[in-house]
Tab-separated table of C-alpha atoms and ligand atoms in Angstrom:
chain	number	residue	atom	x	y	z
A	111	MET	CA	-76.821	105.777	-37.893
A	112	LEU	CA	-73.612	107.633	-37.289
A	113	LEU	CA	-71.129	107.296	-34.492
A	114	THR	CA	-68.913	110.271	-34.001
A	115	ASN	CA	-66.182	111.443	-31.495
A	116	ALA	CA	-64.962	107.890	-31.105
A	117	THR	CA	-61.560	106.124	-30.626
A	118	LEU	CA	-61.768	103.159	-33.110
A	119	ALA	CA	-59.804	99.946	-32.551
A	120	THR	CA	-60.631	98.586	-35.878
A	121	MET	CA	-58.445	95.515	-35.553
A	122	ASP	CA	-57.789	96.035	-39.264
A	123	GLY	CA	-54.109	96.603	-39.810
A	124	ALA	CA	-51.486	99.001	-38.655
A	125	PRO	CA	-51.019	100.966	-36.361
A	126	ALA	CA	-51.487	98.885	-33.244
A	127	TYR	CA	-55.134	97.937	-32.791
A	128	GLY	CA	-55.870	99.676	-36.184
A	129	LEU	CA	-56.385	102.586	-33.923
A	130	VAL	CA	-58.117	105.621	-35.363
A	131	GLU	CA	-58.404	108.777	-32.993
A	132	GLN	CA	-61.344	111.142	-33.449
A	133	GLY	CA	-63.058	108.562	-35.625
A	134	ALA	CA	-66.503	107.915	-36.958
A	135	VAL	CA	-68.552	104.907	-38.066
A	136	ALA	CA	-71.471	105.171	-40.325
A	137	ILE	CA	-73.984	102.210	-40.297
A	138	ALA	CA	-76.607	101.333	-42.938
A	139	GLU	CA	-78.812	98.224	-43.220
A	140	GLY	CA	-77.031	96.431	-40.434
A	141	ARG	CA	-73.584	96.803	-42.062
A	142	ILE	CA	-70.719	99.112	-41.551
A	143	ALA	CA	-70.982	101.607	-44.393
A	144	TRP	CA	-67.961	103.777	-43.614
A	145	ALA	CA	-65.278	103.968	-40.850
A	146	GLY	CA	-62.292	106.294	-40.467
A	147	PRO	CA	-61.136	109.783	-39.196
A	148	GLU	CA	-64.237	112.044	-38.741
A	149	ALA	CA	-62.611	114.837	-40.615
A	150	ASP	CA	-62.728	112.513	-43.685
A	151	LEU	CA	-66.247	111.527	-43.419
A	152	PRO	CA	-67.929	111.776	-46.841
A	153	ALA	CA	-70.922	114.238	-47.112
A	154	GLU	CA	-73.385	111.394	-47.940
A	155	PHE	CA	-72.938	109.925	-44.340
A	156	ARG	CA	-73.326	113.283	-42.474
A	157	ASP	CA	-76.977	113.730	-42.075
A	158	ARG	CA	-77.973	110.697	-39.943
A	159	ASP	CA	-79.026	109.828	-36.434
A	160	THR	CA	-75.863	110.710	-34.589
A	161	LEU	CA	-74.543	109.203	-31.407
A	162	ASP	CA	-71.674	111.324	-29.910
A	163	LEU	CA	-69.344	108.849	-28.071
A	164	GLU	CA	-67.395	111.611	-26.186
A	165	GLY	CA	-64.153	109.865	-26.915
A	166	ARG	CA	-65.223	106.346	-25.923
A	167	VAL	CA	-63.578	103.305	-27.513
A	168	VAL	CA	-65.294	101.314	-30.210
A	169	THR	CA	-64.110	97.804	-31.031
A	170	PRO	CA	-65.638	95.056	-33.119
A	171	ALA	CA	-68.240	93.266	-30.943
A	172	LEU	CA	-66.627	90.295	-29.187
A	173	VAL	CA	-66.738	86.719	-30.443
A	174	ASP	CA	-66.454	83.737	-28.015
A	175	CYS	CA	-65.256	81.028	-30.382
A	176	HIS	CA	-65.222	77.960	-27.981
A	177	THR	CA	-67.940	77.401	-25.442
A	178	HIS	CA	-70.069	74.519	-24.011
A	179	VAL	CA	-72.733	76.764	-22.627
A	180	VAL	CA	-75.529	74.236	-23.268
A	181	HIS	CA	-75.292	71.679	-20.510
A	182	GLY	CA	-77.271	70.172	-17.612
A	183	GLY	CA	-76.312	70.472	-13.928
A	184	ASN	CA	-73.054	71.762	-12.466
A	185	ARG	CA	-69.893	70.238	-11.140
A	186	ALA	CA	-69.454	72.094	-7.866
A	187	ARG	CA	-68.941	68.808	-6.023
A	188	GLU	CA	-66.076	67.797	-8.405
A	189	PHE	CA	-64.668	71.212	-7.732
A	190	GLU	CA	-64.606	70.291	-4.074
A	191	MET	CA	-63.100	66.863	-4.859
A	192	ARG	CA	-60.198	68.428	-6.800
A	193	LEU	CA	-59.651	70.762	-3.966
A	194	GLU	CA	-59.278	67.699	-1.709
A	195	GLY	CA	-56.570	66.489	-4.052
A	196	ALA	CA	-58.081	64.475	-6.951
A	197	SER	CA	-56.861	65.345	-10.437
A	198	TYR	CA	-59.150	66.126	-13.330
A	199	GLU	CA	-58.290	62.877	-15.066
A	200	GLU	CA	-58.836	60.806	-11.759
A	201	VAL	CA	-62.186	62.360	-11.472
A	202	ALA	CA	-62.974	61.531	-15.003
A	203	ARG	CA	-61.744	57.987	-14.715
A	204	ALA	CA	-63.932	57.517	-11.541
A	205	GLY	CA	-67.118	58.361	-13.522
A	206	GLY	CA	-67.278	61.852	-12.678
A	207	GLY	CA	-66.130	64.611	-15.131
A	208	ILE	CA	-67.722	64.884	-18.518
A	209	VAL	CA	-69.874	61.746	-18.020
A	210	SER	CA	-71.564	63.226	-14.966
A	211	THR	CA	-72.588	66.169	-17.001
A	212	VAL	CA	-73.808	63.723	-19.673
A	213	SER	CA	-76.326	62.290	-17.168
A	214	ALA	CA	-77.558	65.605	-16.319
A	215	THR	CA	-77.865	66.779	-19.840
A	216	ARG	CA	-79.737	63.692	-20.951
A	217	ALA	CA	-82.165	64.132	-17.996
A	218	ALA	CA	-82.841	67.759	-18.714
A	219	SER	CA	-85.683	69.112	-21.050
A	220	GLU	CA	-84.940	71.428	-23.899
A	221	VAL	CA	-86.687	74.215	-21.897
A	222	GLU	CA	-84.318	73.562	-18.860
A	223	LEU	CA	-81.317	73.458	-21.044
A	224	LEU	CA	-82.133	76.582	-22.788
A	225	ALA	CA	-82.903	78.465	-19.515
A	226	GLY	CA	-79.437	77.504	-18.151
A	227	ALA	CA	-77.635	78.425	-21.423
A	228	ILE	CA	-79.402	81.707	-21.627
A	229	ALA	CA	-78.271	82.799	-18.183
A	230	ARG	CA	-74.637	82.267	-19.262
A	231	VAL	CA	-75.118	83.873	-22.669
A	232	ASP	CA	-76.706	86.907	-21.018
A	233	ALA	CA	-73.493	87.415	-18.971
A	234	MET	CA	-71.564	87.162	-22.301
A	235	ILE	CA	-73.753	89.706	-24.058
A	236	ALA	CA	-73.337	92.055	-21.147
A	237	GLU	CA	-69.695	92.034	-22.003
A	238	GLY	CA	-70.170	92.853	-25.541
A	239	VAL	CA	-70.369	89.427	-27.092
A	240	ALA	CA	-72.301	89.329	-30.361
A	241	THR	CA	-71.259	85.917	-31.821
A	242	LEU	CA	-70.618	82.756	-29.835
A	243	GLU	CA	-69.896	79.138	-30.787
A	244	ILE	CA	-71.868	76.431	-28.786
A	245	LYS	CA	-70.713	72.722	-28.870
A	246	SER	CA	-72.782	69.562	-28.332
A	247	GLY	CA	-70.836	66.745	-26.548
A	248	TYR	CA	-72.633	66.072	-23.362
A	249	GLY	CA	-75.289	63.837	-25.018
A	250	LEU	CA	-73.252	61.131	-26.451
A	251	ASP	CA	-76.261	59.460	-27.797
A	252	ILE	CA	-77.829	60.621	-31.063
A	253	ASP	CA	-80.975	62.070	-29.553
A	254	THR	CA	-79.343	64.133	-26.836
A	255	GLU	CA	-76.552	65.409	-29.159
A	256	LEU	CA	-79.363	66.709	-31.511
A	257	LYS	CA	-81.207	68.058	-28.591
A	258	MET	CA	-78.126	70.222	-27.443
A	259	LEU	CA	-77.789	71.502	-30.965
A	260	ARG	CA	-81.437	72.513	-31.237
A	261	VAL	CA	-80.998	74.292	-27.895
A	262	ALA	CA	-77.847	76.056	-29.211
A	263	ARG	CA	-79.904	77.266	-32.214
A	264	ALA	CA	-82.685	78.330	-29.978
A	265	VAL	CA	-80.390	80.608	-28.045
A	266	ALA	CA	-80.107	82.911	-31.209
A	267	SER	CA	-83.982	83.132	-31.417
A	268	GLN	CA	-84.226	84.117	-27.760
A	269	ARG	CA	-81.399	86.778	-27.618
A	270	PRO	CA	-79.825	89.260	-30.155
A	271	VAL	CA	-76.704	87.084	-30.710
A	272	ARG	CA	-75.288	84.917	-33.507
A	273	VAL	CA	-74.610	81.219	-32.691
A	274	ARG	CA	-72.383	78.850	-34.604
A	275	THR	CA	-72.714	75.204	-33.650
A	276	SER	CA	-70.155	72.518	-33.395
A	277	TYR	CA	-71.034	68.797	-33.242
A	278	LEU	CA	-68.829	67.290	-30.567
A	279	GLY	CA	-70.012	63.721	-30.456
A	280	ALA	CA	-66.367	62.711	-30.084
A	281	HIS	CA	-66.044	64.294	-26.628
A	282	ALA	CA	-65.949	61.254	-24.379
A	283	THR	CA	-67.053	57.543	-24.420
A	284	PRO	CA	-70.495	57.268	-22.684
A	285	PRO	CA	-71.003	54.724	-19.874
A	286	GLU	CA	-72.832	52.206	-22.125
A	287	TYR	CA	-69.798	52.077	-24.428
A	288	LYS	CA	-67.234	51.945	-21.718
A	289	GLY	CA	-64.050	50.191	-22.993
A	290	ARG	CA	-65.509	50.238	-26.539
A	291	PRO	CA	-64.586	53.612	-27.926
A	292	ASP	CA	-64.301	52.338	-31.515
A	293	ALA	CA	-67.817	50.974	-31.375
A	294	TYR	CA	-69.039	54.244	-29.987
A	295	ILE	CA	-67.408	56.178	-32.834
A	296	ASP	CA	-68.875	53.862	-35.520
A	297	GLU	CA	-72.278	53.258	-34.057
A	298	VAL	CA	-73.133	56.619	-32.393
A	299	CYS	CA	-70.696	59.380	-33.135
A	300	ILE	CA	-70.749	59.094	-36.954
A	301	PRO	CA	-74.324	58.380	-37.536
A	302	GLY	CA	-75.109	61.254	-35.050
A	303	LEU	CA	-73.057	63.546	-37.254
A	304	GLU	CA	-74.922	62.536	-40.371
A	305	ALA	CA	-78.204	63.175	-38.504
A	306	ALA	CA	-77.069	66.556	-37.235
A	307	HIS	CA	-75.899	67.503	-40.711
A	308	ALA	CA	-79.206	66.407	-42.288
A	309	ALA	CA	-81.059	68.559	-39.665
A	310	GLY	CA	-78.894	71.464	-40.665
A	311	LEU	CA	-77.571	71.623	-36.980
A	312	ALA	CA	-73.788	71.354	-37.408
A	313	ASP	CA	-71.742	74.290	-38.692
A	314	ALA	CA	-68.526	72.459	-37.655
A	315	VAL	CA	-67.401	69.242	-36.284
A	316	ASP	CA	-65.190	69.058	-33.181
A	317	GLY	CA	-63.378	66.323	-31.142
A	318	PHE	CA	-61.402	65.776	-28.004
A	319	CYS	CA	-58.163	64.062	-28.829
A	320	GLU	CA	-56.710	62.953	-25.512
A	321	GLY	CA	-55.761	59.951	-23.457
A	322	ILE	CA	-59.056	60.260	-21.550
A	323	ALA	CA	-61.091	60.731	-24.817
A	324	PHE	CA	-60.157	59.658	-28.332
A	325	SER	CA	-57.011	58.807	-30.302
A	326	PRO	CA	-55.935	60.661	-33.473
A	327	GLU	CA	-56.945	57.544	-35.485
A	328	GLN	CA	-60.397	57.637	-34.005
A	329	ILE	CA	-60.752	61.421	-34.591
A	330	ALA	CA	-59.581	60.927	-38.130
A	331	ARG	CA	-62.526	58.590	-38.834
A	332	VAL	CA	-64.884	61.487	-37.664
A	333	PHE	CA	-63.071	64.089	-39.625
A	334	ASP	CA	-63.288	61.790	-42.854
A	335	LYS	CA	-66.995	61.857	-42.478
A	336	ALA	CA	-67.030	65.609	-41.828
A	337	LYS	CA	-64.971	66.052	-44.896
A	338	SER	CA	-67.384	63.965	-47.061
A	339	LEU	CA	-70.239	66.030	-45.782
A	340	GLY	CA	-68.313	69.330	-46.511
A	341	ILE	CA	-68.288	70.433	-42.775
A	342	PRO	CA	-65.178	72.236	-41.488
A	343	VAL	CA	-63.466	70.706	-38.478
A	344	LYS	CA	-61.737	71.950	-35.279
A	345	LEU	CA	-60.194	69.947	-32.487
A	346	HIS	CA	-59.446	69.973	-28.675
A	347	ALA	CA	-55.756	69.178	-29.056
A	348	GLU	CA	-52.848	68.611	-26.743
A	349	GLN	CA	-54.670	69.865	-23.567
A	350	LEU	CA	-53.348	67.469	-21.156
A	351	SER	CA	-50.709	65.648	-23.163
A	352	ASN	CA	-49.274	65.658	-26.834
A	353	LEU	CA	-50.929	63.013	-28.997
A	354	GLY	CA	-50.406	64.726	-32.341
A	355	GLY	CA	-53.863	66.188	-32.392
A	356	ALA	CA	-52.803	69.624	-33.682
A	357	GLN	CA	-50.938	68.194	-36.584
A	358	LEU	CA	-53.891	65.859	-37.463
A	359	ALA	CA	-56.167	68.888	-37.445
A	360	ALA	CA	-53.847	70.911	-39.586
A	361	GLY	CA	-53.650	68.017	-41.970
A	362	TYR	CA	-57.428	68.397	-42.434
A	363	GLY	CA	-57.203	72.170	-42.887
A	364	ALA	CA	-58.987	72.642	-39.530
A	365	LEU	CA	-60.482	76.005	-38.793
A	366	SER	CA	-58.863	75.802	-35.256
A	367	ALA	CA	-56.945	73.659	-32.755
A	368	ASP	CA	-57.934	74.503	-29.182
A	369	HIS	CA	-56.131	74.382	-25.828
A	370	LEU	CA	-52.725	73.427	-27.046
A	371	GLU	CA	-50.954	73.598	-23.699
A	372	TYR	CA	-48.618	70.615	-24.747
A	373	ALA	CA	-48.217	71.750	-28.397
A	374	ASN	CA	-44.674	72.162	-29.765
A	375	GLU	CA	-42.788	74.122	-32.391
A	376	GLN	CA	-43.518	71.431	-35.027
A	377	ASP	CA	-47.371	71.817	-34.220
A	378	ALA	CA	-47.058	75.523	-34.646
A	379	GLU	CA	-45.277	75.064	-37.965
A	380	ALA	CA	-47.927	72.757	-39.200
A	381	MET	CA	-50.868	75.100	-38.058
A	382	ALA	CA	-49.162	78.008	-39.805
A	383	ARG	CA	-48.981	76.137	-43.085
A	384	SER	CA	-52.770	75.194	-42.823
A	385	GLY	CA	-53.975	78.542	-41.549
A	386	THR	CA	-55.350	76.826	-38.467
A	387	VAL	CA	-56.123	79.230	-35.574
A	388	ALA	CA	-54.674	78.462	-32.192
A	389	VAL	CA	-57.494	78.979	-29.658
A	390	ILE	CA	-56.082	79.791	-26.301
A	391	LEU	CA	-58.270	78.810	-23.246
A	392	PRO	CA	-56.806	80.219	-20.169
A	393	GLY	CA	-59.850	79.481	-17.993
A	394	ALA	CA	-59.254	75.765	-18.276
A	395	TYR	CA	-55.629	76.086	-17.606
A	396	TYR	CA	-56.358	78.128	-14.532
A	397	THR	CA	-59.198	75.862	-13.262
A	398	LEU	CA	-57.076	72.666	-13.580
A	399	ARG	CA	-54.018	74.418	-12.104
A	400	GLU	CA	-52.027	73.368	-15.272
A	401	THR	CA	-48.464	74.252	-15.158
A	402	THR	CA	-47.461	73.786	-18.802
A	403	ALA	CA	-48.403	76.917	-20.746
A	404	PRO	CA	-49.336	76.879	-24.611
A	405	PRO	CA	-46.296	77.827	-26.701
A	406	ILE	CA	-47.349	81.401	-27.428
A	407	ALA	CA	-43.909	82.510	-28.607
A	408	ALA	CA	-43.816	79.681	-31.136
A	409	PHE	CA	-47.326	80.626	-32.473
A	410	ARG	CA	-46.197	84.255	-32.600
A	411	ALA	CA	-42.973	83.338	-34.375
A	412	HIS	CA	-44.629	81.168	-36.955
A	413	GLY	CA	-47.506	83.665	-37.672
A	414	VAL	CA	-50.101	81.265	-36.328
A	415	PRO	CA	-53.314	83.535	-35.617
A	416	MET	CA	-54.260	83.267	-31.926
A	417	ALA	CA	-57.904	83.424	-30.592
A	418	VAL	CA	-58.933	83.573	-26.861
A	419	ALA	CA	-62.089	81.969	-25.621
A	420	THR	CA	-64.011	81.197	-22.347
A	421	ASP	CA	-64.378	77.316	-22.969
A	422	CYS	CA	-67.434	78.005	-20.783
A	423	ASN	CA	-68.152	74.490	-19.419
A	424	PRO	CA	-69.226	72.994	-16.135
A	425	GLY	CA	-65.928	71.102	-15.427
A	426	SER	CA	-62.652	72.524	-16.624
A	427	SER	CA	-63.739	76.156	-17.119
A	428	PRO	CA	-66.863	77.300	-15.324
A	429	MET	CA	-66.307	80.793	-16.660
A	430	ALA	CA	-68.603	83.068	-18.684
A	431	SER	CA	-66.306	86.157	-18.910
A	432	LEU	CA	-64.397	86.768	-22.098
A	433	LEU	CA	-62.845	89.884	-20.586
A	434	LEU	CA	-61.396	87.794	-17.746
A	435	SER	CA	-60.141	85.284	-20.472
A	436	MET	CA	-58.206	88.179	-22.067
A	437	ASN	CA	-56.733	89.251	-18.816
A	438	MET	CA	-55.688	85.651	-18.016
A	439	ALA	CA	-54.198	85.211	-21.490
A	440	CYS	CA	-51.985	88.124	-20.806
A	441	THR	CA	-51.090	87.462	-17.228
A	442	LEU	CA	-50.766	83.679	-17.434
A	443	PHE	CA	-49.403	83.351	-20.997
A	444	ARG	CA	-47.793	86.720	-21.695
A	445	MET	CA	-49.969	87.512	-24.576
A	446	THR	CA	-50.170	91.243	-25.358
A	447	PRO	CA	-53.332	93.153	-24.787
A	448	GLU	CA	-53.543	93.717	-28.474
A	449	GLU	CA	-53.210	89.871	-29.147
A	450	ALA	CA	-55.796	89.324	-26.504
A	451	LEU	CA	-58.237	91.799	-28.306
A	452	ALA	CA	-57.426	90.255	-31.756
A	453	GLY	CA	-58.111	86.918	-30.063
A	454	VAL	CA	-61.649	87.784	-29.197
A	455	THR	CA	-62.317	89.693	-32.389
A	456	VAL	CA	-60.753	89.140	-35.863
A	457	ASN	CA	-59.040	85.851	-34.893
A	458	ALA	CA	-62.049	84.377	-33.122
A	459	ALA	CA	-64.258	85.109	-36.161
A	460	ARG	CA	-61.590	83.348	-38.290
A	461	ALA	CA	-61.677	80.354	-35.935
A	462	LEU	CA	-65.405	80.097	-36.795
A	463	GLY	CA	-64.851	80.640	-40.525
A	464	LEU	CA	-66.645	83.961	-40.434
A	465	GLU	CA	-65.307	86.633	-42.820
A	466	ASP	CA	-68.200	89.041	-42.051
A	467	SER	CA	-67.280	90.128	-38.516
A	468	GLY	CA	-64.406	90.758	-36.092
A	469	ARG	CA	-63.097	93.985	-37.573
A	470	ILE	CA	-64.422	97.544	-38.057
A	471	ARG	CA	-64.400	97.643	-41.864
A	472	PRO	CA	-66.947	98.776	-44.489
A	473	GLY	CA	-69.157	95.911	-45.702
A	474	LEU	CA	-68.824	93.877	-42.466
A	475	ARG	CA	-71.750	93.312	-40.005
A	476	ALA	CA	-72.326	96.370	-37.755
A	477	ASP	CA	-71.663	94.331	-34.579
A	478	LEU	CA	-69.745	96.774	-32.452
A	479	ALA	CA	-68.876	97.272	-28.698
A	480	ILE	CA	-68.605	100.733	-27.228
A	481	TRP	CA	-66.480	100.915	-24.095
A	482	ASP	CA	-66.193	103.554	-21.303
A	483	ILE	CA	-62.369	103.521	-21.619
A	484	GLU	CA	-59.567	105.692	-23.100
A	485	HIS	CA	-57.547	103.002	-24.591
A	486	PRO	CA	-58.171	99.335	-25.778
A	487	ALA	CA	-55.500	97.956	-23.679
A	488	GLU	CA	-57.751	98.634	-20.630
A	489	LEU	CA	-59.940	95.732	-21.740
A	490	ALA	CA	-57.443	93.141	-20.814
A	491	TYR	CA	-55.959	95.036	-17.951
A	492	ARG	CA	-58.769	95.239	-15.313
A	493	ILE	CA	-59.970	92.232	-13.471
A	494	GLY	CA	-63.737	91.758	-12.634
A	495	PHE	CA	-64.769	95.140	-14.140
A	496	ASN	CA	-67.050	95.565	-17.058
A	497	PRO	CA	-66.649	98.901	-18.843
A	498	LEU	CA	-69.115	98.103	-21.670
A	499	TRP	CA	-71.269	101.228	-22.452
A	500	LYS	CA	-73.352	100.026	-25.302
A	501	ARG	CA	-73.451	97.115	-27.772
A	502	ILE	CA	-74.604	97.247	-31.350
A	503	PHE	CA	-75.805	94.078	-32.935
A	504	GLY	CA	-76.585	94.057	-36.652
A	505	GLY	CA	-76.809	97.840	-36.594
A	506	THR	CA	-79.190	97.966	-33.650
A	507	VAL	CA	-78.227	99.439	-30.304
B	85	LIG	N1	-61.767	69.907	-22.829
B	85	LIG	C1	-62.220	70.745	-21.914
B	85	LIG	O1	-61.634	71.556	-21.309
B	85	LIG	C2	-63.705	70.485	-21.925
B	85	LIG	N2	-63.905	69.642	-22.934
B	85	LIG	C3	-62.800	69.226	-23.385
B	85	LIG	O2	-62.696	68.369	-24.249
B	85	LIG	C4	-64.093	70.062	-20.512
B	85	LIG	C5	-65.383	69.393	-20.477
B	85	LIG	C6	-65.689	68.962	-19.077
B	85	LIG	O3	-64.912	68.818	-18.212
B	85	LIG	O4	-67.010	68.903	-18.920
B	86	LIG	FE1	-63.748	72.717	-24.594
């Protein structure tokens, strides 16, 4: 297939957005075979099924690199409680929060969990997403953690989308281990990780390093196990306070550290050294009405790659729109529209350890989004408006 008469935002080097005007993309066997100015198109790519884009913008298909789309129930009641004045941490300490989603997730069948997840994933696909990460972490017992990961894998068999899973056993201490987080880590979280790995269900290992969750020392024990199994790590770090999670993650060569509202200059330096991506989650900041913003300027100054994701979850970020995340990253955190687009393409792929997508470059997967816009900055600019025209997944429209 050949796409012609396109504005390409290749996200692959200078100028801004890797912009190519009057561009063309040739696709063969699910991969990008050639991309560049149409005038330079080699003869061998000319005689193909051609789609004239009439000047529309082509970007890499979007990558949502941090989601909890598989979960039971919803937390609309907690939303009301927070509007009545309770804080997120107060709700969590009162047995609501993550733990209430754990009860709903344990009670749900795989069929029910899959149906709920698919509804959210369909909204993502409609906005041009081709790859998403899905975490466990609402089971907190071995069977339910594995159930969540099986459902995550099943999403990719039901829809034309790629899924990367993260084992998030270290998300919260379940009620049956209340006050005994170390025992939970040793008796459930680590054996659960071994079981998930043995079943081929864990592409990465994640944790929640926070006062209401786990200490750096507890997370380190989980990461040591991940390392011995050869699984890459990532971490929810410095979301509500600074406990040193970002530096811990960097020390393990983590793919990403996520949230980072309370991260500082030293954290940015450590992440730059280890090549750890900063995953910015404005939906959670917005929902929790946080006032401390992540140190975007420090990440920029130190050359830390920044990704943007929805954090789609029932508590702190009940949001399925990656386009809205881009807008919020710009308006709330002063990221540029170009940084926001890099954040949902090239840097999001990197946060998942994927080298084969996130840019328009020969050899990479032909996962592309075609937008009814004139310039890529429009993607972060509009609010509640979806200009997706077509999505190409593995070379198929
Ligand atoms: N941080 C978050 O924002 C989500 N998980 C986490 O570790 C929230 C999860 C929830 O509230 O259900
Ligand atoms: Fe999260």
